[in-house]
Short mmCIF file of C-alpha atoms and ligand atoms in Angstrom, two decimals:
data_model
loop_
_atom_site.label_atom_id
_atom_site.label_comp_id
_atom_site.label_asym_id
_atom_site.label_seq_id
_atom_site.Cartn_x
_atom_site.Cartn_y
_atom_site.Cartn_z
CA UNK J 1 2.81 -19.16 10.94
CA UNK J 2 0.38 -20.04 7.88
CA UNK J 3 1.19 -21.08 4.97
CA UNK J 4 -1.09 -21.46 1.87
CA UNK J 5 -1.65 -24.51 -0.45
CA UNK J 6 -3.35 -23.75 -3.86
CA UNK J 7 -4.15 -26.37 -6.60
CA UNK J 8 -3.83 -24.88 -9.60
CA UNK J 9 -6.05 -24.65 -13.05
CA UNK J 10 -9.48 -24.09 -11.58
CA UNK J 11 -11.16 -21.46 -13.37
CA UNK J 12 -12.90 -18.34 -10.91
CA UNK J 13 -16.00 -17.54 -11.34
CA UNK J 14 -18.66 -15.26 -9.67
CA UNK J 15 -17.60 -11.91 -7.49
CA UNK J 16 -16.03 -10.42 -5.13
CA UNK J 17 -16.20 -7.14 -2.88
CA UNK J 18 -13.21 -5.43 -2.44
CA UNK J 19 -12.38 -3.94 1.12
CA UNK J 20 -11.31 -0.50 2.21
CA UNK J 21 -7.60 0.34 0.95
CA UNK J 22 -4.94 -0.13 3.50
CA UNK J 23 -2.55 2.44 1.60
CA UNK J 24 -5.46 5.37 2.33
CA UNK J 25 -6.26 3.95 6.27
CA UNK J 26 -2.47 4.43 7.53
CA UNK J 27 -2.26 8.01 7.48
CA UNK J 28 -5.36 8.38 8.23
CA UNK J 29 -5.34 6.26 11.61
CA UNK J 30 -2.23 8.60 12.31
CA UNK J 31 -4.04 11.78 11.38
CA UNK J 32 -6.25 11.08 14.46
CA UNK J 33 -3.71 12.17 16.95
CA UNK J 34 -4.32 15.89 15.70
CA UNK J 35 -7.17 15.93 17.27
CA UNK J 36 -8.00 15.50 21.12
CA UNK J 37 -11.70 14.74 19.66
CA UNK J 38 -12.66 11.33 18.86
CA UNK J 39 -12.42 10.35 15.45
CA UNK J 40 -14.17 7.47 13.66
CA UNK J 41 -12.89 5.68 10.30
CA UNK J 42 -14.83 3.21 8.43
CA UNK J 43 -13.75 0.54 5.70
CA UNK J 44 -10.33 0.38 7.46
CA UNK J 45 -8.99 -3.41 6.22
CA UNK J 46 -8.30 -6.00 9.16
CA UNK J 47 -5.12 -6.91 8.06
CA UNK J 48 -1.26 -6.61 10.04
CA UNK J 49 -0.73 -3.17 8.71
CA UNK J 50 -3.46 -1.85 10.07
CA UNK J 51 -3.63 -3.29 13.73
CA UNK J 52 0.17 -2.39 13.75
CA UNK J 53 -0.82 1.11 13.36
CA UNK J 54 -3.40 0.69 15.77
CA UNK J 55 -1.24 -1.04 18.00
CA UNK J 56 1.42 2.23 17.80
CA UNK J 57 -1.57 4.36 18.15
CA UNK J 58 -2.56 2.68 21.49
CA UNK J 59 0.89 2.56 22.88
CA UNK J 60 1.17 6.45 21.96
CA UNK J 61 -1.27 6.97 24.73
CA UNK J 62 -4.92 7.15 22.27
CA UNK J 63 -7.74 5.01 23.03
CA UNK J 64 -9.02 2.81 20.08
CA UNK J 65 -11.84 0.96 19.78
CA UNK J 66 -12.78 -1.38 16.19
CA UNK J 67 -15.85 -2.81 15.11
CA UNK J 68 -15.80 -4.31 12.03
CA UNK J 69 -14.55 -2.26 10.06
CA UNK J 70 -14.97 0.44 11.82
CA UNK J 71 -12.60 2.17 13.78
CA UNK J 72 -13.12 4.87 17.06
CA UNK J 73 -9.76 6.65 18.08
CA UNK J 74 -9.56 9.08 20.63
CA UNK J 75 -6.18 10.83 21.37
CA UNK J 76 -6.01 13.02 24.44
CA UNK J 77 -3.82 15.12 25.84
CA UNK J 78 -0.95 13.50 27.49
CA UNK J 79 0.22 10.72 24.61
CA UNK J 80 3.77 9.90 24.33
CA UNK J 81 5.56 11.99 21.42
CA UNK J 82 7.93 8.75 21.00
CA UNK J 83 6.99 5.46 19.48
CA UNK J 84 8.48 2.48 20.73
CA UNK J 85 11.33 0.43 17.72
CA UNK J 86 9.45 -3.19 19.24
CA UNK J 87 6.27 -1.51 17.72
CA UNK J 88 7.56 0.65 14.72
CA UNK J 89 10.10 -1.95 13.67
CA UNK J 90 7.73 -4.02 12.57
CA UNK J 91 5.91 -1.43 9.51
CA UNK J 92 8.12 1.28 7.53
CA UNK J 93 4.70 3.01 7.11
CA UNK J 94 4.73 4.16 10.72
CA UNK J 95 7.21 6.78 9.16
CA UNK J 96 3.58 8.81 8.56
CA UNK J 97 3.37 9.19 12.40
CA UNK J 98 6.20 12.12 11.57
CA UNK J 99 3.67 14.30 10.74
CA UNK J 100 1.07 14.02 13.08
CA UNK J 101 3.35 13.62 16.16
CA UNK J 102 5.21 17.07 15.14
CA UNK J 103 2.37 18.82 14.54
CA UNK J 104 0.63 17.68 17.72
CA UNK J 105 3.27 18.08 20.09
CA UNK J 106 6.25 20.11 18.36
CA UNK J 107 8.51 17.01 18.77
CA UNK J 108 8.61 13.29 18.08
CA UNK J 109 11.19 10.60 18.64
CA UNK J 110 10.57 7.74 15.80
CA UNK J 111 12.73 5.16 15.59
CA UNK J 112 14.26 4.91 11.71
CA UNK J 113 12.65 2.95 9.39
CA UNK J 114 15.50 0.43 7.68
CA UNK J 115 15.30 -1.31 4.18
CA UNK J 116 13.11 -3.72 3.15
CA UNK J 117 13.38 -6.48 0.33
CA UNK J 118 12.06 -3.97 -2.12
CA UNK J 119 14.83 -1.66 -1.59
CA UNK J 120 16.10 1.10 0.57
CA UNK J 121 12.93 3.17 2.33
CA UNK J 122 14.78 6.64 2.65
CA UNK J 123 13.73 9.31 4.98
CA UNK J 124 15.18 12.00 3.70
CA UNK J 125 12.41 13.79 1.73
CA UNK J 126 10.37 13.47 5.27
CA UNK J 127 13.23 15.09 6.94
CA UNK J 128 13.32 17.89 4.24
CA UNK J 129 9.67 18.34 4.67
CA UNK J 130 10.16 18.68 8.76
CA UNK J 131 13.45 21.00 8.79
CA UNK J 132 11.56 23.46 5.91
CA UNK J 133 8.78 24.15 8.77
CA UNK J 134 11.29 24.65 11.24
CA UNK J 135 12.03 21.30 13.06
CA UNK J 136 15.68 20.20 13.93
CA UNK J 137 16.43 17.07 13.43
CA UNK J 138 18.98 14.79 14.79
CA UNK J 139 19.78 10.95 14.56
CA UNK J 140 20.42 9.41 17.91
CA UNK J 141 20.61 5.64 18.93
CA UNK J 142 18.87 4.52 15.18
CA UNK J 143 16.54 7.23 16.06
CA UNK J 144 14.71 10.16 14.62
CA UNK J 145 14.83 13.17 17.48
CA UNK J 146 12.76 15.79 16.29
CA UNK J 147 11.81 19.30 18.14
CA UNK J 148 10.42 22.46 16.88
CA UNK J 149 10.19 24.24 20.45
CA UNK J 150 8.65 27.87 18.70
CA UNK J 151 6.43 25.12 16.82
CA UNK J 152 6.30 24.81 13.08
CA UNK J 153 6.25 27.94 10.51
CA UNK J 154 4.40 27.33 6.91
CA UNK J 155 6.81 27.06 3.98
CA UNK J 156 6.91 26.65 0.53
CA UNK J 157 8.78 22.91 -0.10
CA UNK J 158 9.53 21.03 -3.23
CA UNK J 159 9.15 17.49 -2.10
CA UNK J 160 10.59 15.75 -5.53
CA UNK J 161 13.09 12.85 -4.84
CA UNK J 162 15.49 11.15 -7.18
CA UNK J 163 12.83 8.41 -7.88
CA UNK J 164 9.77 10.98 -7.87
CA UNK J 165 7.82 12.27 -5.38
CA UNK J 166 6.79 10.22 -2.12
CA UNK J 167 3.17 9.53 -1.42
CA UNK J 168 3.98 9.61 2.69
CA UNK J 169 6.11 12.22 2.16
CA UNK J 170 3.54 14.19 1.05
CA UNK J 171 0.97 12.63 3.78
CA UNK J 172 3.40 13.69 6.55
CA UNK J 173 4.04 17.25 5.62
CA UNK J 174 0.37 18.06 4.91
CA UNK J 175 -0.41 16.62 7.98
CA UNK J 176 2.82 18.60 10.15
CA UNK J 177 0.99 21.67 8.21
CA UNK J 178 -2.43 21.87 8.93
CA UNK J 179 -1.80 23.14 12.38
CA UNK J 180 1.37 25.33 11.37
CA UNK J 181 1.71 28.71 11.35
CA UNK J 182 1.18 30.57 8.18
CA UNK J 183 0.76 28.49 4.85
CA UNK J 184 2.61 25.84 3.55
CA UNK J 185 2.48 24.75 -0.57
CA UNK J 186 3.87 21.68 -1.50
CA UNK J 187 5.71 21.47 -4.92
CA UNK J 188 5.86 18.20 -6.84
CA UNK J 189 3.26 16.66 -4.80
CA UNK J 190 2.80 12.85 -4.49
CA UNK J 191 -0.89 12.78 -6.71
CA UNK J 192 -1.89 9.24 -5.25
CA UNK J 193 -5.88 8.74 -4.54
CA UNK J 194 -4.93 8.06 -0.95
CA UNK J 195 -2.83 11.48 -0.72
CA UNK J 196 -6.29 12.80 -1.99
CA UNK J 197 -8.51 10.41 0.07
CA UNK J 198 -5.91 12.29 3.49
CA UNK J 199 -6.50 15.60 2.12
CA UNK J 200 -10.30 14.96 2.49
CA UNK J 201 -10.13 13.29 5.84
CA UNK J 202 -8.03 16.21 7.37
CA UNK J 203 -10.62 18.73 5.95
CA UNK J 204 -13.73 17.47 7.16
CA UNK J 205 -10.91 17.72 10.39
CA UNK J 206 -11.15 21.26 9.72
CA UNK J 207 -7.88 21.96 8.15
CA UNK J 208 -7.93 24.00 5.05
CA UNK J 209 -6.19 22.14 1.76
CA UNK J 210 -6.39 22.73 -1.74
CA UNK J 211 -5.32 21.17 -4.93
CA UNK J 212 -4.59 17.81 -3.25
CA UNK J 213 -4.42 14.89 -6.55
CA UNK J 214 -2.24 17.78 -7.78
CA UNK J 215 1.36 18.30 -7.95
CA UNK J 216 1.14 21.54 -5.96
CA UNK J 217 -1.22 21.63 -2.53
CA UNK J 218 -1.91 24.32 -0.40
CA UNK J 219 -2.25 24.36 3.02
CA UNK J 220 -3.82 27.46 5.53
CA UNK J 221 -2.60 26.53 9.07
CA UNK J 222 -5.13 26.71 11.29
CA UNK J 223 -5.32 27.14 15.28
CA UNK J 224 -7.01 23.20 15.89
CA UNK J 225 -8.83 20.13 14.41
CA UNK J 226 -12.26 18.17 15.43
CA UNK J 227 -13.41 14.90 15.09
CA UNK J 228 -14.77 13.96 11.96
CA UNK J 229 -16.37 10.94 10.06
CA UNK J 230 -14.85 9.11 7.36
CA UNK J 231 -14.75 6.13 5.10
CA UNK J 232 -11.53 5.47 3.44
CA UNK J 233 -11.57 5.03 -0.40
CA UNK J 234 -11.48 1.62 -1.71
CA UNK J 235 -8.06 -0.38 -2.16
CA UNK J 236 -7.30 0.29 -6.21
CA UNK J 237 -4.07 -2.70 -5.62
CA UNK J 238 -6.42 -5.21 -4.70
CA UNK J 239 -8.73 -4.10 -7.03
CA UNK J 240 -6.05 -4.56 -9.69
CA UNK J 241 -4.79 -7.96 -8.26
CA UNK J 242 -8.13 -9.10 -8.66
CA UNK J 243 -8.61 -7.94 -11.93
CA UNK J 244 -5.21 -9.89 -13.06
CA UNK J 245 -7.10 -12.77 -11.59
CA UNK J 246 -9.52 -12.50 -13.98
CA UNK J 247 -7.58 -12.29 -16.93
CA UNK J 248 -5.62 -14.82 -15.64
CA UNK J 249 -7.70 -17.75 -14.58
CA UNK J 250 -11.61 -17.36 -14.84
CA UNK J 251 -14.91 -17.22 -16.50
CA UNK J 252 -15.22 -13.98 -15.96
CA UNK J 253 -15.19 -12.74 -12.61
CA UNK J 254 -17.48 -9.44 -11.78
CA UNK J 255 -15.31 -7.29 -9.04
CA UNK J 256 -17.67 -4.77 -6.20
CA UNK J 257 -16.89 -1.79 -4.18
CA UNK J 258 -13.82 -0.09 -6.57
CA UNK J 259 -13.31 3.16 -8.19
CA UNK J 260 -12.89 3.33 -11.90
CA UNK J 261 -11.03 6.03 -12.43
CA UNK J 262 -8.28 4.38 -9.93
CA UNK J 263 -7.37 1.56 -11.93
CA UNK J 264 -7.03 3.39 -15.20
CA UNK J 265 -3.43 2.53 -15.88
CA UNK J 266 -4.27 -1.41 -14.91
CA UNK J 267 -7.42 -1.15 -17.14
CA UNK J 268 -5.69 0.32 -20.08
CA UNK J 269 -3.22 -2.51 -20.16
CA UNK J 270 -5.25 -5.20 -19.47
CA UNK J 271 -7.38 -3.77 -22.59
CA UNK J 272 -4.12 -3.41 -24.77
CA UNK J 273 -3.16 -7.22 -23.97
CA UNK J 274 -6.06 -8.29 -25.55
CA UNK J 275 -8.48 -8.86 -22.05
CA UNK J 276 -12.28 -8.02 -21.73
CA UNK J 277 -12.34 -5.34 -19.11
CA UNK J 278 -16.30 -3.65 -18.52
CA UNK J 279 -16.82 -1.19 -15.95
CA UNK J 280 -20.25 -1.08 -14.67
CA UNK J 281 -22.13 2.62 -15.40
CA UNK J 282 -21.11 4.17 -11.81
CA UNK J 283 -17.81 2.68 -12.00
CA UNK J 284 -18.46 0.80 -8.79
CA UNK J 285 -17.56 -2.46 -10.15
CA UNK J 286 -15.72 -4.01 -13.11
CA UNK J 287 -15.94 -7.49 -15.02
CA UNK J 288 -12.65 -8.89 -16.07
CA UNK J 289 -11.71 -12.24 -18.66
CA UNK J 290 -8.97 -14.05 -20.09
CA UNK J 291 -9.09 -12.79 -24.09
CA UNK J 292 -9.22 -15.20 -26.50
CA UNK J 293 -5.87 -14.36 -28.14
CA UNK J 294 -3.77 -12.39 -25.58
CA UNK J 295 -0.94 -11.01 -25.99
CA UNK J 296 2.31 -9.32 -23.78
CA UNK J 297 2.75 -6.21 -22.67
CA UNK J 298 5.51 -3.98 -21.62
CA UNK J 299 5.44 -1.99 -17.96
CA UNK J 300 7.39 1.11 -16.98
CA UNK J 301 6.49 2.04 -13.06
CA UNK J 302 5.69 5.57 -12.50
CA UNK J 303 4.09 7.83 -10.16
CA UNK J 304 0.20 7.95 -10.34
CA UNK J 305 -1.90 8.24 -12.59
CA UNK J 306 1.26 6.19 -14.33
CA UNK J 307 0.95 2.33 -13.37
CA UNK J 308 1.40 1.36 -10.19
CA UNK J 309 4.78 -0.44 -8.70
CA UNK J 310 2.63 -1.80 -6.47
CA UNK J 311 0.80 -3.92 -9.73
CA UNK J 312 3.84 -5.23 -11.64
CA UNK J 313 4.59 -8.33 -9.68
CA UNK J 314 1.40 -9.12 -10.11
CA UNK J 315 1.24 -8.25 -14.13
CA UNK J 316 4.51 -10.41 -13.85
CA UNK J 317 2.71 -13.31 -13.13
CA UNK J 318 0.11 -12.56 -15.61
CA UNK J 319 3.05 -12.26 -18.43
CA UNK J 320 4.35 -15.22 -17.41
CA UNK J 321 2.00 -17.23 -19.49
CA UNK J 322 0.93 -14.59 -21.63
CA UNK J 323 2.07 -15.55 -25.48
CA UNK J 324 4.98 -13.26 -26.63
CA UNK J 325 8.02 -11.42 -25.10
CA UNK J 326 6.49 -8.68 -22.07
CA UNK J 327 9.10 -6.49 -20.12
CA UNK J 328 8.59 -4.85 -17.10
CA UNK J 329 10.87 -1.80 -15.71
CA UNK J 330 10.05 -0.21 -12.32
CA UNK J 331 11.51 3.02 -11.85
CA UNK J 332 10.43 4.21 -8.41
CA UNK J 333 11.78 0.82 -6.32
CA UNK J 334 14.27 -0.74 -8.69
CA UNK J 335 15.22 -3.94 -7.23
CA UNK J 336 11.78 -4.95 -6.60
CA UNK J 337 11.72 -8.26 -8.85
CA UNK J 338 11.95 -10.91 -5.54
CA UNK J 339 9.10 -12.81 -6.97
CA UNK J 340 10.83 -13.37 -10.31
CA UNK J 341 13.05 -15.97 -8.38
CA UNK J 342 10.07 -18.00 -7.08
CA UNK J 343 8.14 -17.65 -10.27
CA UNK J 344 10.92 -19.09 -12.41
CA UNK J 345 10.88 -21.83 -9.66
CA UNK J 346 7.17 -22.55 -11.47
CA UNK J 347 8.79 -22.53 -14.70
CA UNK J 348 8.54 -19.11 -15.80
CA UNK J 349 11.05 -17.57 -18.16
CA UNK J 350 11.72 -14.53 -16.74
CA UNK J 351 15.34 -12.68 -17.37
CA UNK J 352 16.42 -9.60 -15.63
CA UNK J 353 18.73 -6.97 -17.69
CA UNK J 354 20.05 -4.42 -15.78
CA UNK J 355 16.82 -3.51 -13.69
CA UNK J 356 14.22 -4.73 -16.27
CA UNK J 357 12.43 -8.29 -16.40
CA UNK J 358 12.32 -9.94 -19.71
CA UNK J 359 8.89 -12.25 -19.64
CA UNK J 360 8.78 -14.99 -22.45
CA UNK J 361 5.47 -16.71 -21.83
CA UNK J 362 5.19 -20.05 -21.64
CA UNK J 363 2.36 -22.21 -21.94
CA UNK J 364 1.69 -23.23 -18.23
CA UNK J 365 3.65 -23.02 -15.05
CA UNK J 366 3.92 -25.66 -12.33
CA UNK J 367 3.17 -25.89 -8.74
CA UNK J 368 5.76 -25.41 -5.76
CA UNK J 369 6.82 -24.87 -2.75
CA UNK J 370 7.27 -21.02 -2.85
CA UNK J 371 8.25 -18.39 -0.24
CA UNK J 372 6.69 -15.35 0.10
CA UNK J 373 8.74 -11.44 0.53
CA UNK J 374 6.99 -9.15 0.50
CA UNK J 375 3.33 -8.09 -0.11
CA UNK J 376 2.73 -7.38 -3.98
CA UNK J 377 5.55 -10.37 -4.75
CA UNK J 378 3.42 -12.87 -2.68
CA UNK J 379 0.15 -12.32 -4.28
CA UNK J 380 2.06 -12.53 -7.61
CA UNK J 381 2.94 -16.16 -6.38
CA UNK J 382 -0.78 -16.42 -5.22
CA UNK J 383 -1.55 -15.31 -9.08
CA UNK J 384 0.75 -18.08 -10.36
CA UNK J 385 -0.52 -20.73 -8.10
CA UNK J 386 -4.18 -20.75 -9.26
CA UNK J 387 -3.04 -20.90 -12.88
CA UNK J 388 0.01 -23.37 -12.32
CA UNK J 389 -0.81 -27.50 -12.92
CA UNK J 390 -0.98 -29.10 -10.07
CA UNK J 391 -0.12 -28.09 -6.09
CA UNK J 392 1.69 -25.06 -5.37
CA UNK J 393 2.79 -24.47 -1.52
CA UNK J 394 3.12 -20.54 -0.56
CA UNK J 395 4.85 -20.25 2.43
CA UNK J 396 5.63 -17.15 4.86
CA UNK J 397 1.82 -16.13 4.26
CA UNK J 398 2.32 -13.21 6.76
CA UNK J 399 3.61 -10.82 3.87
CA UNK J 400 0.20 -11.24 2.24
CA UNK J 401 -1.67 -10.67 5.71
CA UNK J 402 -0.23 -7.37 5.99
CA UNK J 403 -2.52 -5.85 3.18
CA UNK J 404 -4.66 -8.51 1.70
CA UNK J 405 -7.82 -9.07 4.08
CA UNK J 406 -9.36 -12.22 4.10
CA UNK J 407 -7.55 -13.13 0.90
CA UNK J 408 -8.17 -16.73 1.06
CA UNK J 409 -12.02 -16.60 1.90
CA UNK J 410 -12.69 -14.26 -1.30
CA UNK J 411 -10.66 -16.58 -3.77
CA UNK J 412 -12.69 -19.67 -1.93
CA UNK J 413 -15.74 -17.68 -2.71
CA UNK J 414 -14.31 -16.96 -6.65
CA UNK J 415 -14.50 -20.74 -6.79
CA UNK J 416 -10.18 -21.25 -5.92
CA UNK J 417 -9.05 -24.25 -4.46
CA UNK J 418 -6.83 -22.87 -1.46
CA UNK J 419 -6.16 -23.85 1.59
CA UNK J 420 -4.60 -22.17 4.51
CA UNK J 421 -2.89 -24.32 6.72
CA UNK J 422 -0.65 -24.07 9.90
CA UNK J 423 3.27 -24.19 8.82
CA UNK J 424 4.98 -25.17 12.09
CA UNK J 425 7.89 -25.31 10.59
CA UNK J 426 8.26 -21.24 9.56
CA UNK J 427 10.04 -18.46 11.74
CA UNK J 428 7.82 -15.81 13.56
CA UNK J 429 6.64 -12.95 10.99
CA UNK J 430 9.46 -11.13 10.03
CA UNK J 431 10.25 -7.14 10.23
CA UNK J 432 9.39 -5.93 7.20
C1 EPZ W 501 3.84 4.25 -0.57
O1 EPZ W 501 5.09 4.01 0.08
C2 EPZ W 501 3.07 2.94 -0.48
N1 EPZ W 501 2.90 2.56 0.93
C3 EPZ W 501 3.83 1.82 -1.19
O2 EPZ W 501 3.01 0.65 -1.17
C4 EPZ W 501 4.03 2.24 -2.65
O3 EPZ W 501 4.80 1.25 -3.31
C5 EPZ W 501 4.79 3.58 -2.69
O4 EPZ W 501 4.05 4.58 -1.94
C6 EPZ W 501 4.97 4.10 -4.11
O5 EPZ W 501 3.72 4.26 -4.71
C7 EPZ W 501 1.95 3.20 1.66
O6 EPZ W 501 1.27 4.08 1.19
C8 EPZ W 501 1.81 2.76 3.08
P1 EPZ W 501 7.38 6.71 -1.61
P2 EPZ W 501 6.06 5.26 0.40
O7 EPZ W 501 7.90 7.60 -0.53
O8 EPZ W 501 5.31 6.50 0.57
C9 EPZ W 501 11.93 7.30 -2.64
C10 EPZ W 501 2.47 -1.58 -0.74
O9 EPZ W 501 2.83 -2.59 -1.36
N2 EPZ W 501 12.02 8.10 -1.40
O10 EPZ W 501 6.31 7.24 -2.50
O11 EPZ W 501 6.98 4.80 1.49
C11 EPZ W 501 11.66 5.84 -2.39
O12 EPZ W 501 12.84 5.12 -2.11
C12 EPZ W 501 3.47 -0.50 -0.43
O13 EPZ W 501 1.30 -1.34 -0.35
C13 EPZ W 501 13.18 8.83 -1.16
O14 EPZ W 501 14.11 8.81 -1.96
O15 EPZ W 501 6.89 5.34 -0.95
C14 EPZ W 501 11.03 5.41 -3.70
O16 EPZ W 501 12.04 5.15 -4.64
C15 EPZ W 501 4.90 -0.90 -0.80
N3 EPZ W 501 13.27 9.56 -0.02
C16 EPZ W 501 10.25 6.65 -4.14
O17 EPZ W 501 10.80 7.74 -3.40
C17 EPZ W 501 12.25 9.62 0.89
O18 EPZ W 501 12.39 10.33 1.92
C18 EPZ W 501 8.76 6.59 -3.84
O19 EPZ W 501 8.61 6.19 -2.48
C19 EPZ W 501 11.07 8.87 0.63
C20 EPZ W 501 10.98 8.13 -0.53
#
């Protein structure tokens, strides 16, 4: 395994592209196998995610062919409706296969997803979602066994959760109702761009959805799907952990290929903290610097357009030498504060109280030898690193593989002084 070593307190400069988002490609790549047509997706991120899902895919039975970053999948009839746990152990995300696989074939076997370091990944909204069409579902042997032998019925299903509604949630039962019988409306709908960015893909399928980016979508079942053409939106979390780069440690770095109205919530804050945050005319791109008297912030999670869980590690980092007492609460995974551990390691002063971080800033953190968990935590610790005096060590580097592509060759080209080197001495990537 890698690991990556980062000397600290060079200022970025310059710009940076931003790739396709990895959060949008998932369900996508698994909204192929509605279709016996060939499919092609473009923008989709090389990173482990990704080629896990295309690994599943292949296994399944589908043919797929990438170039660049663009992907050809062809599914025909015959693939396997059960996915091996060697394959789906390695991703939770592979839950979105639920969908597809039921509405393809009227039953699936998928092994369950477990926990993770950010918390418990329940199933039981999915399952909700599945059983409401008409699917029975059974555990067997850590798996999920699900048939629908009269296939799957349209219903009405409120798909609200005790922590809010779930973005695959809502990916897998628009996609098990496209092809159902009847119409199916989904109450308190996950509103995520890449639950919209689905919606958009499985039209141009064919399907028939409205009010997607909603909390109530509507689905027509219809009898089949086609191929289609599509480029996936682009990733608003890198985007954003980019853009606390550049309040963080730069000149001013310009950042290409995003979506304004996606990083709204990360803007706004930035903004309110006292950073210089331009959006170019189209919104296509945004310039982000440190402000000259900045100032902490406070963060509750929530579902989008709120801000993002997946951006408060990284804000985290940010706080941590931001002047002033920030606080940072994340409703929809609770426990997800690993990094807070390795950061205090670099001499942040970070308390937790009762679910909530308590960020004192200080004036500069130090370099480490830091272990990564999982993928939003580790580029916090990549945050920390390039502001930190002197050498900071990230080890584990795998977590950050998994949905940052080519993260050390963009900061390299911001001007960063990183390194990624072999670290013989780390365990095999980890199931996360
Ligand atoms: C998606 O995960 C993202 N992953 C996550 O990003 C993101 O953090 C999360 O949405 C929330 O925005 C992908 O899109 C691949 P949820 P998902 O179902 O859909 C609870 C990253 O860093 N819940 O919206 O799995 C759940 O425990 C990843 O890129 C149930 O209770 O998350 C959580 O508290 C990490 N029962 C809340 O809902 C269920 O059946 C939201 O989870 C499902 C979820």
């Amino acid at each position: 395994m890698d690991k990556l070593i980062v000397e600290g307190g060079h200022l970025l400069k310059g710009s940076v592209n931003i790739s396709g988002s990895k959060n949008a490609s998932l369900p996508i790549l698994a909204a192929a196998l509605l279709t016996d047509d060939p499919v092609r997706i473009s923008r989709v991120p090389d990173v482990s995610d990704t080629n896990y899902m295309l690994q599943i895919l292949s296994q399944l039975g589908a043919s797929v062919e990438r170039s660049s970053g663009t992907v050809r999948i062809d599914s025909p009839d015959g693939i396997s409706s059960s996915a091996s746990y060697e394959q789906v152990r390695k991703m939770r995300a592979s839950i979105c296969l639920l969908g597809p696989m039921m509405a393809r074939m009227n039953r699936c076997t998928l092994p369950l997803p477990g926990g993770c370091v950010i918390g418990d990944r329940p199933v039981d909204l999915h399952v909700r979602a599945i059983q409401a069409l008409g699917a029975r579902v059974r555990v067997k042997g850590g798996n999920l066994v699900i048939e629908a032998p009269n296939g799957l019925v349209g219903a009405t299903v409120d798909m609200r959760g005790d922590n809010g509604p779930t973005v695959l949630g809502t990916d897998n039962l628009m996609m098990a109702a496209v092809l159902a019988r009847g119409t199916t409306v989904i109450e308190s709908a996950a509103r995520e761009p890449e639950v919209v960015d689905l919606a958009n893909f499985l039209n141009k399928m064919g399907a028939h959805i409205e009010g997607a980016g909603s909390r109530t979508i509507t689905i027509h079942g219809v009898e089949r799907l086609h191929g289609c053409q599509h480029t996936v939106i682009p990733d608003r979390i890198e985007a954003g952990t980019f853009m606390v780069a550049g309040a963080l440690i730069s000149e001013g770095i310009t950042i290409n290929r995003v979506c304004q109205e996606h990083l709204t919530a990360l803007a706004d804050l930035l903004v309110e903290c006292g950073h210089t945050v331009r959006f170019s005319e189209d919104g296509s791109s945004v310039f982000v610097a440190p402000g000259t008297s900045p100032k902490g912030g406070k963060i509750t999670t929530s579902p989008y357009p709120g801000f993002p869980t997946d951006m408060q590690a990284q804000m985290t980092a940010l706080f941590s030498v931001t002047p002033g007492i920030s606080v940072v609460r994340d409703t929809i995974f609770p426990q997800r504060f690993m990094h807070c551990s390795e950061l205090k390691r670099m001499g942040a002063n970070i308390k937790m109280d009762n679910g909530t971080a308590i960020i004192t800033g200080t004036d500069r953190l130090s370099g480490a030898p830091v272990m990564a968990s999982d993928l939003r935590a580790s580029a916090a610790l990549v945050l920390a690193a390039l502001a930190a005096e002197g050498t900071t060590e990230i080890h584990r580097l795998y977590h950050i593989d998994r949905g940052y592509e080519m993260l050390d060759d963009k900061l390299l080209g911001l001007g960063a002084y990183v390194r990624r080197v072999p670290d013989p001495k780390e365990p095999a990537a980890q199931a996360i």
